[in-house]
């Protein structure tokens, strides 16, 4: 059974204070690891897909990296508008392309 | 390109009643998934449809059922509502790299 654990559960940063969110996963063969952003009361918004260890993807102040056991979402010089819950999900090679989600990290960036 | 839409936005039902939630997939996407998200939790997979056939099912009882139509729109039906069914229900269509594009969700409250 695929498993995803995200840490920390909550993170408070000052504007400009860089940090990283962690996603540890267990999967029998990785089809893809996905990062999403979710604002309160809204559906998750797709950010990145990573397929293999060593891969990196960037979008504005966000950079996602992948190893064989975990992924990091690095946030460089965050702004208050980066405040959201960040979700990680994995899809394994067993059967359908059905992702397993973690519980998310709630990020608050103070001005 | 039209995104994923869901209706209604909010719904209040009484325990024991039945509810139907609707979703229109993103243009060109033939795979749709439904998720239940409780407050502070990650999305929990309910089921997935591919070209009108159920393609996978999560750990939800049979009173959760679905349909996908030839135009790839979809319905989630829940019978005999229970208080614990109160949640945000998310529909997602799958892109070419297995990423999920979510709708805004339907907030269901069962009293």
Short mmCIF file of C-alpha atoms in Angstrom, two decimals:
data_model
loop_
_atom_site.label_atom_id
_atom_site.label_comp_id
_atom_site.label_asym_id
_atom_site.label_seq_id
_atom_site.Cartn_x
_atom_site.Cartn_y
_atom_site.Cartn_z
CA UNK A 1 0.00 0.00 0.00
CA UNK A 2 1.32 3.42 -0.99
CA UNK A 3 1.98 5.80 1.90
CA UNK A 4 2.74 9.52 2.08
CA UNK A 5 3.82 11.45 5.17
CA UNK A 6 4.25 15.21 5.10
CA UNK A 7 6.11 17.33 7.62
CA UNK A 8 5.80 19.66 9.33
CA UNK A 9 2.00 19.77 9.71
CA UNK A 10 2.16 23.55 10.00
CA UNK A 11 4.85 26.13 9.28
CA UNK A 12 4.93 29.83 10.04
CA UNK A 13 7.49 31.99 8.22
CA UNK A 14 8.31 35.64 8.02
CA UNK A 15 8.20 37.17 4.56
CA UNK A 16 11.56 36.48 2.90
CA UNK A 17 12.45 33.60 5.24
CA UNK A 18 13.23 30.58 3.03
CA UNK A 19 12.36 27.05 4.15
CA UNK A 20 11.52 23.53 2.94
CA UNK A 21 8.55 21.19 3.23
CA UNK A 22 9.11 17.44 3.33
CA UNK A 23 7.18 14.58 1.75
CA UNK A 24 8.29 11.04 2.64
CA UNK A 25 6.78 8.24 0.60
CA UNK A 26 6.58 4.48 0.28
CA UNK A 27 5.49 3.08 -3.06
CA UNK A 28 6.04 -0.10 -5.05
CA UNK A 29 7.45 1.53 -8.15
CA UNK A 30 6.97 5.26 -8.68
CA UNK A 31 4.90 6.49 -11.59
CA UNK A 32 4.95 10.06 -10.35
CA UNK A 33 5.14 12.31 -7.30
CA UNK A 34 2.88 15.34 -7.39
CA UNK A 35 2.78 18.63 -5.51
CA UNK A 36 -0.41 20.69 -5.17
CA UNK A 37 -1.32 23.98 -3.54
CA UNK A 38 -4.71 24.30 -1.83
CA UNK A 39 -6.29 27.53 -0.62
CA UNK A 40 -8.95 27.29 2.12
CA UNK A 41 -12.28 25.93 0.86
CA UNK A 42 -11.00 25.45 -2.70
CA UNK A 43 -9.82 22.54 -4.81
CA UNK A 44 -6.09 21.73 -4.99
CA UNK A 45 -4.09 23.42 -7.75
CA UNK A 46 -1.51 21.31 -9.58
CA UNK A 47 2.09 22.54 -9.23
CA UNK A 48 4.62 19.87 -10.26
CA UNK A 49 5.13 16.25 -11.27
CA UNK A 50 8.44 14.50 -10.56
CA UNK A 51 9.19 11.08 -12.04
CA UNK A 52 12.64 9.96 -10.97
CA UNK A 53 15.26 10.54 -8.28
CA UNK A 54 17.42 13.56 -8.97
CA UNK A 55 14.73 15.40 -10.88
CA UNK A 56 14.00 19.05 -10.02
CA UNK A 57 11.24 21.41 -11.12
CA UNK A 58 10.88 25.15 -10.47
CA UNK A 59 8.04 27.64 -10.60
CA UNK A 60 8.53 31.19 -9.35
CA UNK A 61 9.61 30.91 -5.69
CA UNK A 62 8.99 27.15 -5.51
CA UNK A 63 11.42 24.35 -6.29
CA UNK A 64 10.60 20.66 -5.95
CA UNK A 65 13.24 17.94 -5.66
CA UNK A 66 13.00 14.15 -5.50
CA UNK A 67 15.03 11.31 -3.99
CA UNK A 68 14.14 7.62 -3.80
CA UNK A 69 12.41 8.09 -0.44
CA UNK A 70 11.33 11.71 -0.20
CA UNK A 71 10.61 14.97 -1.94
CA UNK A 72 11.22 18.51 -0.80
CA UNK A 73 9.37 21.65 -1.73
CA UNK A 74 11.75 24.55 -1.24
CA UNK A 75 10.24 28.00 -0.87
CA UNK A 76 12.67 30.85 -1.52
CA UNK A 77 11.94 34.32 -0.10
CA UNK A 78 8.24 33.57 0.43
CA UNK A 79 5.54 36.24 0.24
CA UNK A 80 2.22 36.35 2.14
CA UNK A 81 0.42 35.18 -1.03
CA UNK A 82 2.32 31.88 -0.77
CA UNK A 83 0.24 31.07 2.33
CA UNK A 84 -1.72 27.87 1.61
CA UNK A 85 -1.74 24.17 2.31
CA UNK A 86 0.74 22.23 0.20
CA UNK A 87 -0.21 18.64 -0.63
CA UNK A 88 2.03 15.85 -1.83
CA UNK A 89 0.74 12.73 -3.64
CA UNK A 90 2.29 9.64 -5.17
CA UNK A 91 1.08 7.25 -7.85
CA UNK A 92 2.64 3.78 -7.90
CA UNK A 93 2.99 1.30 -10.73
CA UNK A 94 0.45 -1.14 -9.27
CA UNK A 95 -2.78 -0.85 -11.22
CA UNK A 96 -4.56 2.39 -12.12
CA UNK A 97 -3.04 5.85 -11.93
CA UNK A 98 -4.63 6.58 -8.58
CA UNK A 99 -2.61 8.92 -6.37
CA UNK A 100 -2.34 8.64 -2.59
CA UNK A 101 -2.30 12.02 -0.85
CA UNK A 102 -0.58 13.15 2.30
CA UNK A 103 -2.34 15.31 4.88
CA UNK A 104 -0.55 18.43 3.74
CA UNK A 105 1.57 21.18 5.28
CA UNK A 106 -0.21 24.38 6.22
CA UNK A 107 2.07 27.32 5.44
CA UNK A 108 1.49 30.82 6.78
CA UNK A 109 3.79 33.63 5.66
CA UNK A 110 3.63 36.76 7.79
CA UNK A 111 4.36 40.17 6.25
CA UNK B 1 -9.59 25.46 -22.38
CA UNK B 2 -12.39 25.01 -19.83
CA UNK B 3 -11.39 23.87 -16.36
CA UNK B 4 -13.14 21.37 -14.09
CA UNK B 5 -16.47 22.61 -12.77
CA UNK B 6 -18.64 21.20 -9.98
CA UNK B 7 -22.17 21.79 -8.80
CA UNK B 8 -23.60 22.68 -6.43
CA UNK B 9 -21.08 24.74 -4.45
CA UNK B 10 -22.72 24.06 -1.10
CA UNK B 11 -25.38 21.61 0.02
CA UNK B 12 -27.12 20.88 3.30
CA UNK B 13 -28.84 17.51 3.73
CA UNK B 14 -30.44 15.57 6.55
CA UNK B 15 -29.15 12.20 7.78
CA UNK B 16 -30.68 9.37 5.78
CA UNK B 17 -31.26 11.43 2.64
CA UNK B 18 -29.61 10.91 -0.75
CA UNK B 19 -27.44 13.39 -2.66
CA UNK B 20 -26.09 13.74 -6.21
CA UNK B 21 -23.03 15.85 -6.97
CA UNK B 22 -22.02 16.77 -10.51
CA UNK B 23 -18.76 17.41 -12.30
CA UNK B 24 -17.70 18.51 -15.76
CA UNK B 25 -14.20 17.40 -16.70
CA UNK B 26 -11.54 19.55 -18.27
CA UNK B 27 -11.81 19.50 -22.05
CA UNK B 28 -10.18 16.40 -23.58
CA UNK B 29 -9.77 14.51 -20.31
CA UNK B 30 -11.45 11.10 -20.26
CA UNK B 31 -10.50 10.02 -16.73
CA UNK B 32 -12.25 11.48 -13.71
CA UNK B 33 -11.76 10.79 -10.01
CA UNK B 34 -13.78 11.72 -6.95
CA UNK B 35 -12.28 12.49 -3.55
CA UNK B 36 -13.61 13.22 -0.08
CA UNK B 37 -11.69 15.74 1.99
CA UNK B 38 -12.44 16.22 5.67
CA UNK B 39 -11.20 19.34 7.42
CA UNK B 40 -7.44 19.20 8.01
CA UNK B 41 -7.01 16.01 6.00
CA UNK B 42 -5.70 15.21 2.54
CA UNK B 43 -8.14 14.13 -0.18
CA UNK B 44 -9.30 10.51 0.20
CA UNK B 45 -9.86 8.61 -3.04
CA UNK B 46 -13.46 7.41 -3.59
CA UNK B 47 -13.40 6.05 -7.16
CA UNK B 48 -12.17 6.71 -10.66
CA UNK B 49 -13.89 6.41 -14.05
CA UNK B 50 -12.25 5.95 -17.43
CA UNK B 51 -14.41 6.12 -20.54
CA UNK B 52 -17.61 5.46 -18.57
CA UNK B 53 -16.23 2.41 -16.69
CA UNK B 54 -15.22 2.33 -13.02
CA UNK B 55 -11.44 2.03 -13.05
CA UNK B 56 -10.63 1.84 -9.34
CA UNK B 57 -12.29 2.26 -5.98
CA UNK B 58 -11.09 3.37 -2.58
CA UNK B 59 -12.22 2.21 0.84
CA UNK B 60 -15.75 3.60 0.70
CA UNK B 61 -19.02 1.66 1.21
CA UNK B 62 -21.35 0.77 -1.70
CA UNK B 63 -23.71 3.61 -0.82
CA UNK B 64 -21.13 5.79 -2.59
CA UNK B 65 -21.70 5.26 -6.32
CA UNK B 66 -20.90 7.09 -9.51
CA UNK B 67 -21.46 7.50 -13.20
CA UNK B 68 -19.48 8.91 -16.09
CA UNK B 69 -21.29 10.03 -19.23
CA UNK B 70 -20.19 9.95 -22.90
CA UNK B 71 -19.18 13.62 -22.71
CA UNK B 72 -16.95 12.64 -19.72
CA UNK B 73 -19.04 14.57 -17.20
CA UNK B 74 -19.60 12.65 -14.00
CA UNK B 75 -21.86 12.20 -10.98
CA UNK B 76 -21.25 11.10 -7.40
CA UNK B 77 -24.27 9.67 -5.60
CA UNK B 78 -24.38 9.05 -1.87
CA UNK B 79 -27.31 7.19 -0.33
CA UNK B 80 -28.38 7.01 3.31
CA UNK B 81 -26.30 10.01 4.32
CA UNK B 82 -24.49 9.88 7.65
CA UNK B 83 -23.15 12.75 9.73
CA UNK B 84 -19.57 11.66 8.93
CA UNK B 85 -20.25 12.22 5.23
CA UNK B 86 -19.96 15.96 5.86
CA UNK B 87 -16.89 17.03 3.89
CA UNK B 88 -15.59 18.79 0.79
CA UNK B 89 -16.14 16.56 -2.26
CA UNK B 90 -13.65 17.07 -5.03
CA UNK B 91 -13.76 15.98 -8.63
CA UNK B 92 -10.55 15.80 -10.65
CA UNK B 93 -9.79 15.02 -14.27
CA UNK B 94 -6.49 13.47 -15.21
CA UNK B 95 -4.00 15.07 -17.54
CA UNK B 96 -1.61 13.38 -19.95
CA UNK B 97 1.10 12.96 -17.28
CA UNK B 98 -1.26 11.56 -14.63
CA UNK B 99 -1.57 14.89 -12.82
CA UNK B 100 -4.99 15.74 -11.41
CA UNK B 101 -6.87 18.93 -12.23
CA UNK B 102 -9.36 19.61 -9.49
CA UNK B 103 -12.64 21.42 -9.49
CA UNK B 104 -13.58 23.92 -6.76
CA UNK B 105 -15.40 21.25 -4.74
CA UNK B 106 -18.84 20.81 -3.24
CA UNK B 107 -19.17 21.44 0.49
CA UNK B 108 -21.68 18.91 1.86
CA UNK B 109 -23.10 19.35 5.35
CA UNK B 110 -25.20 16.53 6.83
CA UNK B 111 -27.34 17.45 9.85
#
